Coordinates of C-alpha atoms in Angstrom, one line a residue:
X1 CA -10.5 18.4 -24.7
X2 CA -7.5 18.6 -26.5
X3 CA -5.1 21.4 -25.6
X4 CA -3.8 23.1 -29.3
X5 CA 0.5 24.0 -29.0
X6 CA 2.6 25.0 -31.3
X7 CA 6.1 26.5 -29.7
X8 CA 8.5 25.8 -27.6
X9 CA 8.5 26.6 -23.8
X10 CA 12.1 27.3 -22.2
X11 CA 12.4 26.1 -18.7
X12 CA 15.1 27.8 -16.5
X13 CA 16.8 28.6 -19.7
X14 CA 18.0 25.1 -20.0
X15 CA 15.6 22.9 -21.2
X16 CA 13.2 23.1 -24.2
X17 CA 10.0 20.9 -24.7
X18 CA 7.8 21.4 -27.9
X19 CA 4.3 21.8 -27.3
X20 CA 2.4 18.3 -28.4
X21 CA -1.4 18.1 -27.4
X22 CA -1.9 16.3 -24.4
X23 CA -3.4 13.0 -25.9
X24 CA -3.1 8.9 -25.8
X25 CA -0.8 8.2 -28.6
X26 CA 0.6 11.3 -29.9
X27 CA 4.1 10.6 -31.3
X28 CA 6.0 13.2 -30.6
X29 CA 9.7 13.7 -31.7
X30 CA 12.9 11.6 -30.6
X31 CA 14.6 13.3 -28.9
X32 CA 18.8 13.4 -27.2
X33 CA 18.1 12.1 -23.5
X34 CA 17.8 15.5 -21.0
X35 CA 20.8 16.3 -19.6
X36 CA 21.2 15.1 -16.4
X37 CA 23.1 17.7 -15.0
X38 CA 20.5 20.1 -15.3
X39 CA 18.0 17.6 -13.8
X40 CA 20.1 17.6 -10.6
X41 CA 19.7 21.0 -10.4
X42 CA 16.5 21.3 -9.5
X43 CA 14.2 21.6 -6.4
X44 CA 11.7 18.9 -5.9
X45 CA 8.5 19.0 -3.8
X46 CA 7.0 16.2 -2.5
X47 CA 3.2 16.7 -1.7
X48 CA 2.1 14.2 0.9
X49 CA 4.6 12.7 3.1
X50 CA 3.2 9.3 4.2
X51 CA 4.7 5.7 3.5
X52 CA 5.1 6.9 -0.1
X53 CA 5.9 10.5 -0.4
X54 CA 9.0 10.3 2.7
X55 CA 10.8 7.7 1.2
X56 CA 10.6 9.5 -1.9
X57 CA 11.3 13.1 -0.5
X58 CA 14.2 11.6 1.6
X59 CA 15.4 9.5 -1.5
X60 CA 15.5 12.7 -3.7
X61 CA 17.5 14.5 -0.6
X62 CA 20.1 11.6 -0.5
X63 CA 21.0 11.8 -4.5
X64 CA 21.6 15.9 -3.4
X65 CA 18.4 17.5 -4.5
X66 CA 17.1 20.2 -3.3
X67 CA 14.0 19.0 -1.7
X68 CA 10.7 20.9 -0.1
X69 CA 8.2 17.6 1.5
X70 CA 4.9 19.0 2.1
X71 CA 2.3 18.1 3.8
X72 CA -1.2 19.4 5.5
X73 CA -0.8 17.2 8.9
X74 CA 1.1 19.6 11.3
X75 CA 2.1 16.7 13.3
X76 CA 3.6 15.0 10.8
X77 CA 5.1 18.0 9.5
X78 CA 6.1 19.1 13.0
X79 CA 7.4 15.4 13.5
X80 CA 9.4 15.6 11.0
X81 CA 11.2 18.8 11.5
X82 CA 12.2 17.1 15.3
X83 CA 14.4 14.8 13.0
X84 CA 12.1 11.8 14.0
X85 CA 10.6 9.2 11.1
X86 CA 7.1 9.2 11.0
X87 CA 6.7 5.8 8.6
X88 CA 9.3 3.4 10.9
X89 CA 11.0 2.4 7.4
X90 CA 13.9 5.1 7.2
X91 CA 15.7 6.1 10.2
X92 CA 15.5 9.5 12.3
X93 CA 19.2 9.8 10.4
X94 CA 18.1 9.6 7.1
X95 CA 15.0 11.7 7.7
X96 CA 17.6 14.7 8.7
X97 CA 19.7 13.6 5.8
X98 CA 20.5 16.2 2.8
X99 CA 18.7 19.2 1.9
X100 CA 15.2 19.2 2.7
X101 CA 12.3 20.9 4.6
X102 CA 9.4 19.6 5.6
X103 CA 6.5 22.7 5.8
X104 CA 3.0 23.0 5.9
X105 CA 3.5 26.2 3.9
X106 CA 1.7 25.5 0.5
X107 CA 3.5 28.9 -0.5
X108 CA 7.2 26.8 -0.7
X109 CA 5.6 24.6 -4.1
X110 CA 6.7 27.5 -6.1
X111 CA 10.2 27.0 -5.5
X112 CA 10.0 23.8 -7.1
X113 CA 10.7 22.4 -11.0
X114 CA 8.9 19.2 -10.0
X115 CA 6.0 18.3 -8.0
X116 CA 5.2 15.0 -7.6
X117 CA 1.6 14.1 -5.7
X118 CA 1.4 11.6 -3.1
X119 CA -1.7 11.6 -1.4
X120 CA -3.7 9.1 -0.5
X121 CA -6.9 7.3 -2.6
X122 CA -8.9 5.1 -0.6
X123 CA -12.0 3.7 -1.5
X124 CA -15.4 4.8 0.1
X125 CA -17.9 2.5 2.1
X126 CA -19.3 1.5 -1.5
X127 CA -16.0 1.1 -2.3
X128 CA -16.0 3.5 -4.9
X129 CA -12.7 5.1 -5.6
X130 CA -12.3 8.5 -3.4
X131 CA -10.4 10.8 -5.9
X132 CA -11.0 14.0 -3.4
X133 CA -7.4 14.1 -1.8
X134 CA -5.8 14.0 -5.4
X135 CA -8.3 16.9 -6.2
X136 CA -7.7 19.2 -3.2
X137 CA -3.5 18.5 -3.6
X138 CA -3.8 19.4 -7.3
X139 CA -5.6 22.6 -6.3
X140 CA -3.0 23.6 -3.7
X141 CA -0.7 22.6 -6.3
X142 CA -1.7 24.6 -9.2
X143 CA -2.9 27.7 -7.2
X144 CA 0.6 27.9 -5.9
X145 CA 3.3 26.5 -9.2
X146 CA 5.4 28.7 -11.1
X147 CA 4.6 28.3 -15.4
X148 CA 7.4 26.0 -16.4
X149 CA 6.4 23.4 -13.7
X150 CA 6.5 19.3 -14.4
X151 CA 3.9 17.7 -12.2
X152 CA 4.0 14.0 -11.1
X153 CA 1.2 12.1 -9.7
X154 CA 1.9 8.7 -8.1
X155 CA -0.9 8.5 -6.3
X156 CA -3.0 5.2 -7.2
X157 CA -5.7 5.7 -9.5
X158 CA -8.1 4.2 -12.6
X159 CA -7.0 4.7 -16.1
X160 CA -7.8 7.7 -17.2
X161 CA -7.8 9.8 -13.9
X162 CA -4.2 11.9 -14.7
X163 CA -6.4 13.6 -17.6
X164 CA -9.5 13.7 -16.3
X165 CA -9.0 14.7 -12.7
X166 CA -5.4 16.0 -12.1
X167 CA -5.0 18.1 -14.9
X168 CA -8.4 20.1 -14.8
X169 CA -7.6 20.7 -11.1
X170 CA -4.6 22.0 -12.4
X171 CA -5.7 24.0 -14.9
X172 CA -8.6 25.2 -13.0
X173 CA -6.3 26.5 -9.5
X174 CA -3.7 28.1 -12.3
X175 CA -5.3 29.7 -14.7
X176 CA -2.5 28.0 -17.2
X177 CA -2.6 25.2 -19.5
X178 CA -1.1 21.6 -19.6
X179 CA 1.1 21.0 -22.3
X180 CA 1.7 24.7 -22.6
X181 CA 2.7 26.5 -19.7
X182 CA 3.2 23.6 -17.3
X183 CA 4.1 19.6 -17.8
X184 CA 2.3 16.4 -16.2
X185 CA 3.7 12.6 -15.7
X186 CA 2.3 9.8 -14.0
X187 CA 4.5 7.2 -12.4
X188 CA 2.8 4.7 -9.6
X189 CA 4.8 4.0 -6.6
X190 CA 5.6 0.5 -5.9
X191 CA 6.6 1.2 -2.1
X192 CA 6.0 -1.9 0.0
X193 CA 6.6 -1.0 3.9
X194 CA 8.4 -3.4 6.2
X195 CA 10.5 -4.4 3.3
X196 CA 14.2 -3.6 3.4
X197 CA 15.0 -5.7 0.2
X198 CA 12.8 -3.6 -2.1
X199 CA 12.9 -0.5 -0.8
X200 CA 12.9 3.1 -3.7
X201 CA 15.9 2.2 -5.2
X202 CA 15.7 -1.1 -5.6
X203 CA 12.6 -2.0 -7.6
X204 CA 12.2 -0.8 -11.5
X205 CA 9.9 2.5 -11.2
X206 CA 7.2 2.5 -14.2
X207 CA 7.0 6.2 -15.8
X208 CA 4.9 7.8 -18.2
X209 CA 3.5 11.3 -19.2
X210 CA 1.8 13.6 -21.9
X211 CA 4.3 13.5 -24.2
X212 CA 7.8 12.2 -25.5
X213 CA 9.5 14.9 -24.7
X214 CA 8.6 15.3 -20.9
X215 CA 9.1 11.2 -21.0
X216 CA 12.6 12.2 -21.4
X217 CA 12.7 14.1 -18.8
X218 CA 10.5 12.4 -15.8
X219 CA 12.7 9.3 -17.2
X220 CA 15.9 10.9 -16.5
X221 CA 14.7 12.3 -12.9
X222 CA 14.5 8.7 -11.6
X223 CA 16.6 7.3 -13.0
X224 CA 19.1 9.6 -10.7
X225 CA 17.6 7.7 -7.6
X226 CA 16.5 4.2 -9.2
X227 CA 19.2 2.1 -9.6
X228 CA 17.1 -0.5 -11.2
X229 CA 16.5 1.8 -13.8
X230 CA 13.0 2.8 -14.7
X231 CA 10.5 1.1 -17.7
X232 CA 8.6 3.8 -20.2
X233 CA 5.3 3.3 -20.4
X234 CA 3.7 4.4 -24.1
X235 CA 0.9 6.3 -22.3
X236 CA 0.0 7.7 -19.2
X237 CA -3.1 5.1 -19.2
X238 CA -1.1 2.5 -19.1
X239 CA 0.9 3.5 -16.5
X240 CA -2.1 3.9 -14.3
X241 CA -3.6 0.7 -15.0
X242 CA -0.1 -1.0 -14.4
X243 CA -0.3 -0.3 -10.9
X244 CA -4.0 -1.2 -10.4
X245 CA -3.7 -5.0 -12.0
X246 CA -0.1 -5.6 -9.9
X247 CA -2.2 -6.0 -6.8
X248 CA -5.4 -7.4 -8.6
X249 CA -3.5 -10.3 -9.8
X250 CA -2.1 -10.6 -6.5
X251 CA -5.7 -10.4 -5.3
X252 CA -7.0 -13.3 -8.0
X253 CA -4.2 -15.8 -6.6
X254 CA -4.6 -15.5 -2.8
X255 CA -8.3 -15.8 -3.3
X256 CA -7.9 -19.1 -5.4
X257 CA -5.7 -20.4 -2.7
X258 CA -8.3 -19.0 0.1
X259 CA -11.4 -20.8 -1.5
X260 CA -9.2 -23.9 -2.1
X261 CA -8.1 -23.8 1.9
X262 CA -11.9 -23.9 2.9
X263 CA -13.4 -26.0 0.1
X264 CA -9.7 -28.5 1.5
X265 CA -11.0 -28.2 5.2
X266 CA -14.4 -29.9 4.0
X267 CA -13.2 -32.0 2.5
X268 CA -10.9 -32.9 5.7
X269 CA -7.9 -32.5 3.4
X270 CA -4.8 -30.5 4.8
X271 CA -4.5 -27.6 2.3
X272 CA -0.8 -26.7 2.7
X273 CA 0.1 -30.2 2.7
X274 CA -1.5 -29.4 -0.7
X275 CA 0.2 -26.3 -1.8
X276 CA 3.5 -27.7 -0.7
X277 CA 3.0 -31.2 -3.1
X278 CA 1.9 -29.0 -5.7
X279 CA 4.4 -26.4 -5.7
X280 CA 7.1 -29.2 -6.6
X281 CA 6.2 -28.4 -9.7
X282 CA 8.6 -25.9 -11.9
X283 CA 5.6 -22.8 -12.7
X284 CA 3.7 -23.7 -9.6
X285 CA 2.5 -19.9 -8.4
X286 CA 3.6 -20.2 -4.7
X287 CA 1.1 -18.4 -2.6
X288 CA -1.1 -18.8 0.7
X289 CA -3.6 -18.4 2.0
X290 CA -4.4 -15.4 4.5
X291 CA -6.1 -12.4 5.6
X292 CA -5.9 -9.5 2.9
X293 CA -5.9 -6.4 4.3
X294 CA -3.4 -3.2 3.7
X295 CA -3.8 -0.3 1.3
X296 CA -2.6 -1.9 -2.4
X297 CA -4.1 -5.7 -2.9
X298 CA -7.9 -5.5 -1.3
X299 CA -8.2 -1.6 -2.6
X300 CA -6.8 -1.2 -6.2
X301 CA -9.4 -4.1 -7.7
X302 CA -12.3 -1.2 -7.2
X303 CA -10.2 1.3 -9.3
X304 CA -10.1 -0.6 -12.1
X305 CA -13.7 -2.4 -11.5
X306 CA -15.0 1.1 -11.3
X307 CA -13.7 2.3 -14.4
X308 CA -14.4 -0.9 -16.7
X309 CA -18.0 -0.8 -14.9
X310 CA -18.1 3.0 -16.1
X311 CA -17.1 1.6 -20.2
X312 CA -20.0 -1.3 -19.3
X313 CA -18.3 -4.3 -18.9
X314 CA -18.1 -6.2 -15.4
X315 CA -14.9 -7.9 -14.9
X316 CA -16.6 -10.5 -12.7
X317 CA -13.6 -12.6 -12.3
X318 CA -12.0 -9.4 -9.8
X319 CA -15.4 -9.3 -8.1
X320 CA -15.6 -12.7 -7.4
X321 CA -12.1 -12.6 -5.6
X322 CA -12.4 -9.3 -3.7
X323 CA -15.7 -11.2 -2.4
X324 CA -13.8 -14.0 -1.4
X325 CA -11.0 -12.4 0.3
X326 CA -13.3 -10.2 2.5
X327 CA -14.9 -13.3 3.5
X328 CA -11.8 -14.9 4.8
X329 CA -11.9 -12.7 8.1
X330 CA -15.6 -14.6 9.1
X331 CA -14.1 -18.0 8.3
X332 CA -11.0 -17.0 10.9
X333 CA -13.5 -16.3 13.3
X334 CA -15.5 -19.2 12.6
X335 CA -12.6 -21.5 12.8
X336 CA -12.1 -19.8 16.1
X337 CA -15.6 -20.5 17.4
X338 CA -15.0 -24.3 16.5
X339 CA -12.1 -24.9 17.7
X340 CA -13.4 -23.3 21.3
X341 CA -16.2 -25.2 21.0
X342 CA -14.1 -28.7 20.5
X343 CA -11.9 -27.5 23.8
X344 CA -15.5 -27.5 25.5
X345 CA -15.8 -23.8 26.2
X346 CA -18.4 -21.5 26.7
X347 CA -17.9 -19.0 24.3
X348 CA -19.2 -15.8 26.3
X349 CA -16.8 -17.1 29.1
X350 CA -14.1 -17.6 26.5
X351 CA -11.1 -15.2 26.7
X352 CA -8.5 -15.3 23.3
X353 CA -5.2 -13.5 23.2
X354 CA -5.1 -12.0 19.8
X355 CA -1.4 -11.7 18.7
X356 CA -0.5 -9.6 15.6
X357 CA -2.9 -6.5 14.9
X358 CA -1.6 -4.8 11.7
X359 CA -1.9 -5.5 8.4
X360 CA 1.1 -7.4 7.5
X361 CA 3.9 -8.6 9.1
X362 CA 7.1 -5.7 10.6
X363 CA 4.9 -2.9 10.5
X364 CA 2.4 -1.0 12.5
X365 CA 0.0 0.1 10.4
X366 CA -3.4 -1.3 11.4
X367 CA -5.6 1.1 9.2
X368 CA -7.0 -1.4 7.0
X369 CA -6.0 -4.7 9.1
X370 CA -8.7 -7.1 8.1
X371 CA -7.9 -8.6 12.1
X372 CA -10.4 -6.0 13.1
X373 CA -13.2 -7.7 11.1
X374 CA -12.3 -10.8 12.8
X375 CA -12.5 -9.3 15.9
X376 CA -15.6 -7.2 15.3
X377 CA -17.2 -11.1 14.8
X378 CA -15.7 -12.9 17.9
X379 CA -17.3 -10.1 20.1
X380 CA -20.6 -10.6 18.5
X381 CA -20.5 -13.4 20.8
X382 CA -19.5 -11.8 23.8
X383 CA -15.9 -13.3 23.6
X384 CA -13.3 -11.5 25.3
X385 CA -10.4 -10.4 23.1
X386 CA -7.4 -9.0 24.2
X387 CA -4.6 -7.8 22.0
X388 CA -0.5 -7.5 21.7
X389 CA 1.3 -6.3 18.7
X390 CA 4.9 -5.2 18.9
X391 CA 4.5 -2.8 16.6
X392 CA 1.6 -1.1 17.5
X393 CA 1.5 1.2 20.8
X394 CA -1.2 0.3 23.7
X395 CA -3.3 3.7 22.8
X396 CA -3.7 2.9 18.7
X397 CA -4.6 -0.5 19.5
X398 CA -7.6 0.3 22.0
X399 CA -9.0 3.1 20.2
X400 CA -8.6 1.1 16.7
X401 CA -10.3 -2.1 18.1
X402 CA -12.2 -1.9 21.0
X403 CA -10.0 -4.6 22.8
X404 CA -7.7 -4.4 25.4
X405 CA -4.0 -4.4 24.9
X406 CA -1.0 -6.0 26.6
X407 CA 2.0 -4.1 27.2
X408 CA 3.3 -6.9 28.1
X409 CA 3.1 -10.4 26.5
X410 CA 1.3 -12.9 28.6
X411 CA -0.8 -15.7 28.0
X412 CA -2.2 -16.3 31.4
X413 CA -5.7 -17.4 31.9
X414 CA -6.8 -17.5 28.2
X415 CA -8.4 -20.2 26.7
X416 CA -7.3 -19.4 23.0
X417 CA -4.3 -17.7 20.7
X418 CA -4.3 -16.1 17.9
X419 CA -1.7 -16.1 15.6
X420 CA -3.3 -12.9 13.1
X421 CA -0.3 -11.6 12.4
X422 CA 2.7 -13.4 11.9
X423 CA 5.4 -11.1 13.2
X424 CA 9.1 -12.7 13.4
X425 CA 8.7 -12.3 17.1
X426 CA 6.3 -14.4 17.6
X427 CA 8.0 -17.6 15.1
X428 CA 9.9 -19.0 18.4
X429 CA 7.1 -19.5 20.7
X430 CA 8.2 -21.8 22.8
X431 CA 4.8 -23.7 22.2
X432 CA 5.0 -25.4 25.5
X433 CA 5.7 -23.0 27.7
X434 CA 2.7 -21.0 26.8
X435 CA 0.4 -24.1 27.1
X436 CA 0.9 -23.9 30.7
X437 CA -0.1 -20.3 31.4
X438 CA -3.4 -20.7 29.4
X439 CA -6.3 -22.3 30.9
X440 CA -7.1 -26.0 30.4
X441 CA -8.0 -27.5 26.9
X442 CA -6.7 -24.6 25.1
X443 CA -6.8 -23.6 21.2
X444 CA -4.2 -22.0 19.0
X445 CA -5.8 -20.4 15.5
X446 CA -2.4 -20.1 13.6
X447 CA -4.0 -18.3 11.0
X448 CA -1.4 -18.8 8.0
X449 CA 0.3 -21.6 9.5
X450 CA 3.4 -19.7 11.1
X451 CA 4.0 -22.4 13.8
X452 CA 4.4 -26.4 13.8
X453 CA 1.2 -28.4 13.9
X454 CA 2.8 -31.1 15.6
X455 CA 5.0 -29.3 17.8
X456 CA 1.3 -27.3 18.9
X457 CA -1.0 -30.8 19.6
X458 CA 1.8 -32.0 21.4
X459 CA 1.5 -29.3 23.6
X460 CA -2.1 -30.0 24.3
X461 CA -3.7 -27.3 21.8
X462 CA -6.5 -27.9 19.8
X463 CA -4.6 -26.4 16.5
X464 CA -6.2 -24.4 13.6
X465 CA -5.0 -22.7 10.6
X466 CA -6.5 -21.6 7.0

């Protein structure tokens, strides 16, 4: 439904925006850029404060807004209020830093100009996308913002969702209309944890929303804490579907180089002997193979899959590689089995050391850690796993996988290693050394080839890697 406008709405008595239906493609006027004084004025809420929202909400409280993080998790919330980062990329400085509250009172969202949404959307176990947290915020949201309002979702979703699912929610919790008594933007969030070279600042922030006019002004709110600037998008749309085919052509290379690694190992032919001859070439992609897990590359496919399945076309291309990729964790477990088998083991006497549980490497986040699924298969047959992770406390790690977990780092009595996740503290093993704590005839799966191949046989492992 298209919502009819036709005057102007004054917000704060500073800034005007005419009142264009909210639709794909209306042109509205060009406009002066908003004055970014007036932006910096303003309070900003930030609804979800996970490894999106905080680094947002903390951003926005360094470039001296006003800022109001909320969230429904009162340990987080509580957490947060200590002075202590609950996301392990800030610091417990820079979580204290400029003027911001953290609350779990929904009631605080009215002191805010802007509200930007960053809760999560996962997929469900038909990997479907879950839309529900986006619904519920939008709710709290509009049952609690002031007319005048500009709303920003960030949260990943299909095309189309902004219109279809935000803004009723909004509408619905208000009593007020989009376009007319309140404003909506979409801009995806690029944040990538463990990263310190691409942090908020650094990385070009897409933007979009209903009209030119509120463009302008979501534009010129980021670009206050952007400093690689910020790219327009024509249409809130394409914005959305931005987001979703970053990480689905991510997904399409690392499963090309994932079925190449095992159709290679067939073929007895060493696969990153491969990619290395092969990336000597100039517009050689450079990726390898590895397990896919995380929250972006093996989830955002299904958001767009869904919503092209919905118009009644199958992208079977994306299908084909999510399969792949989530069959990548069986073939780490079956390289395992093999490679226990050539050190003439019996597997349910066999004890592996699993080293590296979260998703990627220099976080702890093992939520969606595809090493779990490896796991989950090497107990099938009764093999004894046992786990270290330096980023990961004891607790989390038993509860999450069922294994054992080392405090302490020691390799004694095992008959296998697992390099899962390549932290940086585990790229000096002295391979050596370790050989002699592990039983007799031992294995090392090196899973994306972190460590030496040589340097490992000569240290008496049986060595695999994809």
């Amino acid at each position: 439904m298209t919502t009819t406008i036709s005057d102007t709405e004054t917000r704060g008595g500073e800034r005007e925006y005419d009142r264009y239906p909210l639709q794909t493609g209306e042109e509205g006027t060009t406009l002066q850029h908003i004055d970014e004084q007036s932006i910096r004025e303003a309070t900003i809420c930030v609804v979800g404060l996970g490894y999106v929202g905080l680094p947002l909400a903390v951003g926005f409280a360094q470039s001296n807004y006003r800022v109001v993080g909320y969230d429904i998790d009162e340990s987080t919330v509580e957490t947060l209020q200590s002075g202590v980062d609950t996301t392990g990329d800030l610091t417990d400085e820079a979580v204290q830093d400029g003027d911001i509250s953290y609350t779990t009172d929904a009631s605080q969202i009215s002191e805010a100009d802007y509200i930007i949404i960053t809760v999560p959307t996962p997929i469900d176990d038909d990997n479907r996308p879950d839309l529900s947290y986006v619904e519920s915020a939008a709710t709290t949201v509009g049952s609690k913002m002031n007319p005048g309002s500009t709303v920003i979702l960030e949260s990943t979703v299909y095309p189309g969702s902004t219109r279809d699912v935000l803004v009723p929610a909004l509408e619905a919790a208000s009593d007020l209309s989009a376009g007319e008594d309140f404003f909506v933007g979409y801009s995806p969030e690029r944040a990538t944890p463990g990263d310190e070279k691409h942090g908020l600042a650094d990385v070009v922030k897409v933007v979009s929303a209903q009209n030119e006019k509120v463009l302008d002004d979501v534009a010129t709110l980021y670009e206050s804490i952007i400093d690689a600037g910020v790219h327009r998008a024509p249409s809130i749309e394409v914005a959305e579907a931005s987001k979703v085919v970053e990480n689905t052509q991510r997904d399409l290379n690392i499963a090309f180089v994932n079925e190449l690694s095992m159709a290679l190992e067939r073929l007895d032919v060493d696969g990153q002997a491969v990619l290395e001859a092969a990336g000597t070439k100039w517009n050689f992609h450079d990726y390898r193979p590895g397990l896919v897990g995380g929250h972006c590359i093996p989830v955002d496919p299904y958001f767009f899959t869904y919503r092209s399945s919905q118009e009644g076309f199958e992208p079977e291309l994306m299908q084909t590689s999510r399969k792949v990729n989530e069959s990548v964790p069986g073939h780490v477990a079956e390289l395992t089995i093999k490679a226990l088998n050539e050190c003439h083991k019996t597997l349910r006497e066999s004890r592996v050391l699993v080293l590296g549980l979260s998703y990627k490497p220099g976080v702890g986040d093992i939520r969606s850690s595809k090493v779990e699924a490896v796991i989950d298969t090497l107990q099938e047959y009764a093999i004894d796993i046992e786990g270290f992770d330096p980023f990961v406390d004891d607790e989390t790690i038993e509860d999450q996988f069922g294994i054992e977990a080392q405090d302490r780092l020691s390799f004694e009595g095992f008959d296998a290693v697992m390099l899962a996740t390549p932290h940086k503290e585990f790229e000096e093993l002295d391979l050596e050394a370790v050989s002699t704590e592990l039983a007799d005839d031992p294995a090392l799966i090196d899973v994306t080839g972190t460590l030496e191949e040589a340097e490992a046989t000569e240290a008496g492992f049986v060595y695999r890697r994809l």
